mmCIF file of C-alpha atoms in Angstrom:
data_model
loop_
_atom_site.group_PDB
_atom_site.id
_atom_site.type_symbol
_atom_site.label_atom_id
_atom_site.label_comp_id
_atom_site.label_asym_id
_atom_site.label_seq_id
_atom_site.Cartn_x
_atom_site.Cartn_y
_atom_site.Cartn_z
ATOM 1 C CA UNK A 27 -12.704 -90.958 33.206
ATOM 2 C CA UNK A 28 -10.628 -92.481 30.400
ATOM 3 C CA UNK A 29 -12.252 -93.366 27.106
ATOM 4 C CA UNK A 30 -11.939 -96.964 25.968
ATOM 5 C CA UNK A 31 -12.142 -98.054 22.310
ATOM 6 C CA UNK A 32 -14.742 -100.765 21.692
ATOM 7 C CA UNK A 33 -15.492 -102.510 18.398
ATOM 8 C CA UNK A 34 -18.351 -104.966 17.975
ATOM 9 C CA UNK A 35 -20.906 -106.142 15.461
ATOM 10 C CA UNK A 36 -24.448 -104.969 16.195
ATOM 11 C CA UNK A 37 -27.223 -106.651 14.224
ATOM 12 C CA UNK A 38 -24.776 -107.389 11.405
ATOM 13 C CA UNK A 39 -23.162 -103.931 11.280
ATOM 14 C CA UNK A 40 -19.660 -103.146 12.493
ATOM 15 C CA UNK A 41 -19.569 -100.515 15.241
ATOM 16 C CA UNK A 42 -16.605 -98.710 16.762
ATOM 17 C CA UNK A 43 -17.011 -96.315 19.675
ATOM 18 C CA UNK A 44 -14.965 -94.638 22.350
ATOM 19 C CA UNK A 45 -16.810 -95.255 25.592
ATOM 20 C CA UNK A 46 -16.292 -94.138 29.159
ATOM 21 C CA UNK A 47 -14.610 -96.857 31.189
ATOM 22 C CA UNK A 48 -17.287 -98.565 33.262
ATOM 23 C CA UNK A 49 -20.138 -97.732 30.860
ATOM 24 C CA UNK A 50 -22.767 -100.410 30.510
ATOM 25 C CA UNK A 51 -23.590 -101.915 27.164
ATOM 26 C CA UNK A 52 -27.162 -100.660 27.591
ATOM 27 C CA UNK A 53 -25.949 -97.065 27.889
ATOM 28 C CA UNK A 54 -23.669 -97.419 24.873
ATOM 29 C CA UNK A 55 -26.357 -99.049 22.732
ATOM 30 C CA UNK A 56 -28.967 -96.427 23.571
ATOM 31 C CA UNK A 57 -26.912 -93.234 23.934
ATOM 32 C CA UNK A 58 -23.909 -93.732 21.625
ATOM 33 C CA UNK A 59 -25.093 -96.134 18.932
ATOM 34 C CA UNK A 60 -28.771 -95.150 18.843
ATOM 35 C CA UNK A 61 -30.275 -98.629 19.210
ATOM 36 C CA UNK A 62 -33.050 -98.017 21.722
ATOM 37 C CA UNK A 63 -34.704 -101.415 21.362
ATOM 38 C CA UNK A 64 -33.258 -102.718 24.664
ATOM 39 C CA UNK A 65 -35.038 -101.033 27.559
ATOM 40 C CA UNK A 66 -33.513 -99.844 30.812
ATOM 41 C CA UNK A 67 -35.863 -100.980 33.544
ATOM 42 C CA UNK A 68 -34.421 -101.740 36.945
ATOM 43 C CA UNK A 69 -30.738 -101.095 36.095
ATOM 44 C CA UNK A 70 -29.961 -103.911 38.564
ATOM 45 C CA UNK A 71 -30.334 -107.047 36.454
ATOM 46 C CA UNK A 72 -33.629 -108.221 37.889
ATOM 47 C CA UNK A 73 -36.261 -107.280 35.282
ATOM 48 C CA UNK A 74 -34.763 -108.548 32.005
ATOM 49 C CA UNK A 75 -36.037 -105.691 29.826
ATOM 50 C CA UNK A 76 -32.482 -104.887 28.713
ATOM 51 C CA UNK A 77 -31.715 -108.425 27.502
ATOM 52 C CA UNK A 78 -29.635 -108.772 24.343
ATOM 53 C CA UNK A 79 -27.847 -111.676 22.711
ATOM 54 C CA UNK A 80 -24.053 -111.539 22.883
ATOM 55 C CA UNK A 81 -22.230 -114.255 20.958
ATOM 56 C CA UNK A 82 -25.330 -116.453 21.150
ATOM 57 C CA UNK A 83 -25.874 -116.008 24.893
ATOM 58 C CA UNK A 84 -28.686 -114.059 26.539
ATOM 59 C CA UNK A 85 -27.138 -111.245 28.579
ATOM 60 C CA UNK A 86 -28.372 -108.313 30.630
ATOM 61 C CA UNK A 87 -26.996 -105.211 28.940
ATOM 62 C CA UNK A 88 -27.494 -103.102 32.092
ATOM 63 C CA UNK A 89 -24.916 -105.274 33.896
ATOM 64 C CA UNK A 90 -22.541 -105.895 31.001
ATOM 65 C CA UNK A 91 -19.602 -103.521 30.709
ATOM 66 C CA UNK A 92 -19.354 -102.242 27.151
ATOM 67 C CA UNK A 93 -15.588 -102.625 27.152
ATOM 68 C CA UNK A 94 -15.980 -106.407 27.608
ATOM 69 C CA UNK A 95 -17.846 -106.601 24.296
ATOM 70 C CA UNK A 96 -14.922 -105.892 21.975
ATOM 71 C CA UNK A 97 -15.110 -108.322 19.080
ATOM 72 C CA UNK A 98 -18.557 -109.567 20.109
ATOM 73 C CA UNK A 99 -21.589 -110.227 17.943
ATOM 74 C CA UNK A 100 -24.525 -108.428 19.574
ATOM 75 C CA UNK A 101 -28.182 -108.822 18.589
ATOM 76 C CA UNK A 102 -31.069 -106.695 19.773
ATOM 77 C CA UNK A 103 -34.740 -106.813 18.869
ATOM 78 C CA UNK A 104 -33.979 -103.960 16.505
ATOM 79 C CA UNK A 105 -32.020 -106.415 14.367
ATOM 80 C CA UNK A 106 -34.398 -109.377 14.268
ATOM 81 C CA UNK A 107 -36.621 -108.337 11.367
ATOM 82 C CA UNK A 108 -35.279 -109.085 7.888
ATOM 83 C CA UNK A 109 -36.145 -106.841 4.936
ATOM 84 C CA UNK A 110 -39.112 -105.447 6.843
ATOM 85 C CA UNK A 111 -40.455 -108.910 7.735
ATOM 86 C CA UNK A 112 -40.814 -109.553 11.445
ATOM 87 C CA UNK A 113 -38.961 -112.452 13.035
ATOM 88 C CA UNK A 114 -41.391 -115.323 13.852
ATOM 89 C CA UNK A 115 -41.141 -114.535 17.588
ATOM 90 C CA UNK A 116 -41.984 -110.879 16.957
ATOM 91 C CA UNK A 117 -44.909 -111.885 14.729
ATOM 92 C CA UNK A 118 -46.214 -114.328 17.353
ATOM 93 C CA UNK A 119 -46.055 -111.649 20.053
ATOM 94 C CA UNK A 120 -48.264 -109.475 17.867
ATOM 95 C CA UNK A 121 -50.646 -112.276 16.891
ATOM 96 C CA UNK A 122 -51.075 -113.482 20.479
ATOM 97 C CA UNK A 123 -51.401 -109.973 21.966
ATOM 98 C CA UNK A 124 -48.390 -110.700 24.171
ATOM 99 C CA UNK A 125 -47.440 -107.045 24.624
ATOM 100 C CA UNK A 126 -49.479 -104.567 26.581
ATOM 101 C CA UNK A 127 -47.320 -101.676 27.722
ATOM 102 C CA UNK A 128 -44.444 -103.232 25.728
ATOM 103 C CA UNK A 129 -41.693 -102.389 28.176
ATOM 104 C CA UNK A 130 -40.708 -106.007 28.894
ATOM 105 C CA UNK A 131 -41.283 -107.134 25.311
ATOM 106 C CA UNK A 132 -37.727 -106.714 23.940
ATOM 107 C CA UNK A 133 -36.254 -108.814 26.746
ATOM 108 C CA UNK A 134 -38.987 -111.432 26.450
ATOM 109 C CA UNK A 135 -38.452 -111.679 22.690
ATOM 110 C CA UNK A 136 -34.699 -112.075 23.060
ATOM 111 C CA UNK A 137 -35.123 -114.757 25.742
ATOM 112 C CA UNK A 138 -37.612 -116.569 23.501
ATOM 113 C CA UNK A 139 -35.258 -116.366 20.515
ATOM 114 C CA UNK A 140 -32.384 -117.903 22.479
ATOM 115 C CA UNK A 141 -34.694 -120.665 23.710
ATOM 116 C CA UNK A 142 -35.998 -121.467 20.220
ATOM 117 C CA UNK A 143 -32.492 -121.369 18.734
ATOM 118 C CA UNK A 144 -31.478 -124.062 21.218
ATOM 119 C CA UNK A 145 -34.757 -125.940 21.526
ATOM 120 C CA UNK A 146 -37.047 -125.524 18.508
ATOM 121 C CA UNK A 147 -39.808 -127.591 20.105
ATOM 122 C CA UNK A 148 -40.010 -126.463 23.743
ATOM 123 C CA UNK A 149 -42.562 -127.602 26.272
ATOM 124 C CA UNK A 150 -44.610 -125.067 28.190
ATOM 125 C CA UNK A 151 -42.315 -125.673 31.163
ATOM 126 C CA UNK A 152 -39.256 -124.954 28.977
ATOM 127 C CA UNK A 153 -40.796 -121.628 27.953
ATOM 128 C CA UNK A 154 -41.625 -120.688 31.540
ATOM 129 C CA UNK A 155 -38.050 -121.474 32.603
ATOM 130 C CA UNK A 156 -36.533 -119.527 29.683
ATOM 131 C CA UNK A 157 -38.619 -116.449 30.495
ATOM 132 C CA UNK A 158 -38.082 -116.647 34.254
ATOM 133 C CA UNK A 159 -35.499 -113.847 34.218
ATOM 134 C CA UNK A 160 -37.981 -111.379 32.748
ATOM 135 C CA UNK A 161 -40.608 -109.465 34.679
ATOM 136 C CA UNK A 162 -43.928 -108.416 33.137
ATOM 137 C CA UNK A 163 -46.363 -106.397 35.158
ATOM 138 C CA UNK A 164 -49.188 -106.303 32.601
ATOM 139 C CA UNK A 165 -50.022 -109.569 30.846
ATOM 140 C CA UNK A 166 -50.039 -112.239 33.532
ATOM 141 C CA UNK A 167 -47.511 -114.114 31.321
ATOM 142 C CA UNK A 168 -50.031 -116.423 29.609
ATOM 143 C CA UNK A 169 -50.137 -114.470 26.314
ATOM 144 C CA UNK A 170 -46.324 -114.360 26.313
ATOM 145 C CA UNK A 171 -46.000 -118.105 26.882
ATOM 146 C CA UNK A 172 -48.617 -118.713 24.188
ATOM 147 C CA UNK A 173 -46.687 -116.459 21.785
ATOM 148 C CA UNK A 174 -43.448 -118.388 22.276
ATOM 149 C CA UNK A 175 -45.213 -121.715 21.732
ATOM 150 C CA UNK A 176 -46.903 -120.266 18.618
ATOM 151 C CA UNK A 177 -43.521 -119.128 17.284
ATOM 152 C CA UNK A 178 -42.127 -122.616 17.892
ATOM 153 C CA UNK A 179 -44.998 -124.190 15.933
ATOM 154 C CA UNK A 180 -44.556 -121.623 13.170
ATOM 155 C CA UNK A 181 -40.829 -122.392 12.934
ATOM 156 C CA UNK A 182 -41.447 -126.152 12.801
ATOM 157 C CA UNK A 183 -44.070 -125.710 10.062
ATOM 158 C CA UNK A 184 -41.711 -123.529 8.023
ATOM 159 C CA UNK A 185 -38.902 -126.074 8.416
ATOM 160 C CA UNK A 186 -41.081 -128.934 7.155
#
């Protein structure tokens, strides 16, 4: 299989890799770049654990071909903290005990971040809709929804 050059920005750092044609972004992030924060769950695009933000859009890295990401800005949960300080969504997930096994957590956090970037004051229904592409088998979703609403309140208090 032919190698394809791919350059992108990952969490603020320029990356350049030669990848196998047809490789998923998830595989490249985890195996070539070493960012293991996105999780490979179903490998079919139904669980959401591999969700990343590409050019401001929530995307499933298990379905995204790495070669389509040339020139893209990619964010993972590994790049949300700043100077060792957790992002407000990450902090809220901890404070609200929204992670049990933690496998779905990266995808949930990325979905919540995209929601809050677009809608800083979401309703409960907005949160449920934003998280609908992510499967959690542990929490029953209520702690996760509560965490996103807590992060929204925290962001609005910090903006005031």
